[in-house]
């Protein structure tokens, strides 16, 4: 399941975040990937353990955790604190799959990456190229969203960032371990959740809505890994 979540950040929040990022020192993005990823990765990242990166990541993580659509779609158990990257002057990230295991900084804990997320911090007209291209069983999807919008997709998907030929592309990105490991089951629960929300708006907490809600939670109880 790929999901576009609009307006996660307001335009003012994006401006404030971009201002802080512009005052930061970036490093070679290849420092954060394994040998295979380093061959195809050419971009810059904010140092993961830097003071600015940690502060911005914590701020963003609080917003993400409170977002109802993201929670309903990803059903996150653990979230890796967001990282920040930038592309310009032909920088790109060739076709790859995200690593299956990530470490949670400062905890000694490792998590499984089930859901990948990119939060766009630039408007589409600020740069040329730079599309996120995700390949899955339904084909190839090109993603280039307004600043403040977020794309959520399974971490099992092959994907790439096309070369940025003009301007600069700046994004935040992160991974989540879901309570529901299987993407098809997550998608089913998300559709049920949306249907329940819609029916409650039309019918209130009728007997039928309460029964459907019970089935949602029973499925979640059956499938969840916590």
Short mmCIF file of N, CA and C in Angstrom, two decimals, residues 40-45 85-88 90-98 117-118 120 127-135 141-144 151 153 157-165 168-173:
data_model
loop_
_atom_site.label_atom_id
_atom_site.label_comp_id
_atom_site.label_asym_id
_atom_site.label_seq_id
_atom_site.Cartn_x
_atom_site.Cartn_y
_atom_site.Cartn_z
N UNK A 40 25.33 3.09 -5.09
CA UNK A 40 24.32 3.80 -5.89
C UNK A 40 23.84 5.10 -5.22
N UNK A 41 24.36 5.40 -4.04
CA UNK A 41 23.88 6.57 -3.30
C UNK A 41 24.83 7.75 -3.46
N UNK A 42 24.27 8.89 -3.85
CA UNK A 42 25.04 10.13 -3.96
C UNK A 42 24.14 11.27 -3.52
N UNK A 43 24.24 11.62 -2.24
CA UNK A 43 23.48 12.74 -1.71
C UNK A 43 24.15 13.23 -0.44
N UNK A 44 23.51 14.15 0.25
CA UNK A 44 24.02 14.65 1.52
C UNK A 44 22.97 14.42 2.61
N UNK A 45 23.45 14.20 3.82
CA UNK A 45 22.55 14.02 4.95
C UNK A 45 23.01 14.86 6.14
N UNK A 85 17.79 14.53 4.32
CA UNK A 85 18.74 14.46 3.20
C UNK A 85 18.49 15.57 2.20
N UNK A 86 19.50 15.79 1.36
CA UNK A 86 19.44 16.84 0.34
C UNK A 86 20.11 16.34 -0.93
N UNK A 87 19.56 16.76 -2.07
CA UNK A 87 20.09 16.40 -3.38
C UNK A 87 20.17 17.66 -4.24
N UNK A 88 21.27 17.82 -4.95
CA UNK A 88 21.42 18.89 -5.94
C UNK A 88 22.56 18.51 -6.88
N UNK A 90 22.88 17.04 -9.73
CA UNK A 90 22.93 15.70 -10.29
C UNK A 90 22.95 14.59 -9.27
N UNK A 91 22.92 14.92 -7.98
CA UNK A 91 22.92 13.88 -6.95
C UNK A 91 21.66 13.02 -7.08
N UNK A 92 21.79 11.77 -6.69
CA UNK A 92 20.71 10.80 -6.88
C UNK A 92 20.92 9.64 -5.92
N UNK A 93 19.94 8.72 -5.93
CA UNK A 93 20.07 7.48 -5.16
C UNK A 93 19.48 6.38 -6.04
N UNK A 94 20.35 5.52 -6.58
CA UNK A 94 19.90 4.49 -7.51
C UNK A 94 18.99 3.47 -6.87
N UNK A 95 18.50 2.55 -7.71
CA UNK A 95 17.53 1.55 -7.26
C UNK A 95 18.09 0.73 -6.11
N UNK A 96 17.31 0.60 -5.04
CA UNK A 96 17.74 -0.13 -3.86
C UNK A 96 16.53 -0.53 -3.03
N UNK A 97 16.75 -1.37 -2.06
CA UNK A 97 15.73 -1.69 -1.07
C UNK A 97 16.28 -1.29 0.30
N UNK A 98 15.43 -0.76 1.15
CA UNK A 98 15.88 -0.34 2.47
C UNK A 98 16.29 -1.55 3.30
N UNK A 117 8.88 6.00 4.94
CA UNK A 117 8.14 7.25 4.80
C UNK A 117 9.09 8.37 4.38
N UNK A 118 8.65 9.17 3.42
CA UNK A 118 9.38 10.37 3.00
C UNK A 118 8.47 11.58 3.18
N UNK A 120 8.27 15.50 2.29
CA UNK A 120 8.85 16.48 1.38
C UNK A 120 8.91 17.85 2.05
N UNK A 127 12.87 22.48 -7.65
CA UNK A 127 13.94 21.65 -8.21
C UNK A 127 13.42 20.86 -9.41
N UNK A 128 14.36 20.44 -10.25
CA UNK A 128 14.02 19.62 -11.41
C UNK A 128 14.59 18.22 -11.20
N UNK A 129 13.83 17.22 -11.66
CA UNK A 129 14.21 15.84 -11.40
C UNK A 129 13.86 15.49 -9.96
N UNK A 130 14.61 14.53 -9.39
CA UNK A 130 14.43 14.22 -7.98
C UNK A 130 13.18 13.45 -7.62
N UNK A 131 12.48 12.89 -8.62
CA UNK A 131 11.29 12.10 -8.30
C UNK A 131 11.67 10.86 -7.49
N UNK A 132 10.87 10.54 -6.49
CA UNK A 132 10.97 9.25 -5.82
C UNK A 132 10.22 8.25 -6.69
N UNK A 133 10.90 7.22 -7.14
CA UNK A 133 10.30 6.21 -8.01
C UNK A 133 10.24 4.89 -7.24
N UNK A 134 9.02 4.41 -7.01
CA UNK A 134 8.80 3.19 -6.23
C UNK A 134 8.25 2.11 -7.17
N UNK A 135 8.88 0.95 -7.15
CA UNK A 135 8.45 -0.18 -7.98
C UNK A 135 7.86 -1.26 -7.08
N UNK A 141 5.77 3.82 -9.71
CA UNK A 141 5.06 5.01 -9.27
C UNK A 141 6.07 6.15 -9.06
N UNK A 142 5.83 7.29 -9.68
CA UNK A 142 6.70 8.45 -9.54
C UNK A 142 6.05 9.44 -8.57
N UNK A 143 6.82 9.86 -7.57
CA UNK A 143 6.26 10.67 -6.49
C UNK A 143 7.07 11.95 -6.35
N UNK A 144 6.36 13.08 -6.39
CA UNK A 144 6.97 14.40 -6.18
C UNK A 144 5.88 15.28 -5.58
N UNK A 151 4.71 10.66 1.85
CA UNK A 151 4.38 9.42 1.15
C UNK A 151 4.80 8.25 2.03
N UNK A 153 5.03 3.97 2.18
CA UNK A 153 5.03 2.79 1.31
C UNK A 153 5.77 1.64 1.99
N UNK A 157 9.66 -2.49 -0.90
CA UNK A 157 9.63 -2.00 -2.28
C UNK A 157 11.00 -1.54 -2.76
N UNK A 158 11.35 -1.91 -3.99
CA UNK A 158 12.51 -1.30 -4.64
C UNK A 158 12.17 0.14 -4.97
N UNK A 159 13.12 1.05 -4.78
CA UNK A 159 12.84 2.45 -5.06
C UNK A 159 14.14 3.20 -5.33
N UNK A 160 14.01 4.39 -5.91
CA UNK A 160 15.17 5.22 -6.20
C UNK A 160 14.76 6.68 -6.21
N UNK A 161 15.75 7.56 -6.09
CA UNK A 161 15.55 9.00 -6.25
C UNK A 161 16.30 9.41 -7.51
N UNK A 162 15.56 9.97 -8.47
CA UNK A 162 16.16 10.34 -9.75
C UNK A 162 17.09 11.55 -9.57
N UNK A 163 18.06 11.72 -10.47
CA UNK A 163 19.00 12.84 -10.35
C UNK A 163 18.29 14.20 -10.28
N UNK A 164 18.76 15.04 -9.39
CA UNK A 164 18.27 16.42 -9.30
C UNK A 164 19.14 17.27 -10.20
N UNK A 165 18.57 17.77 -11.27
CA UNK A 165 19.35 18.47 -12.29
C UNK A 165 19.36 19.98 -12.11
N UNK A 168 17.38 22.32 -5.47
CA UNK A 168 17.75 21.40 -4.40
C UNK A 168 16.49 20.73 -3.84
N UNK A 169 16.58 19.43 -3.64
CA UNK A 169 15.49 18.63 -3.06
C UNK A 169 15.88 18.30 -1.62
N UNK A 170 15.04 18.71 -0.66
CA UNK A 170 15.30 18.44 0.76
C UNK A 170 14.11 17.69 1.33
N UNK A 171 14.37 16.59 2.03
CA UNK A 171 13.31 15.76 2.60
C UNK A 171 13.72 15.24 3.97
N UNK A 172 12.74 14.82 4.73
CA UNK A 172 12.95 13.99 5.91
C UNK A 172 12.49 12.59 5.55
N UNK A 173 13.09 11.60 6.18
CA UNK A 173 12.69 10.22 5.89
C UNK A 173 12.90 9.38 7.14
#
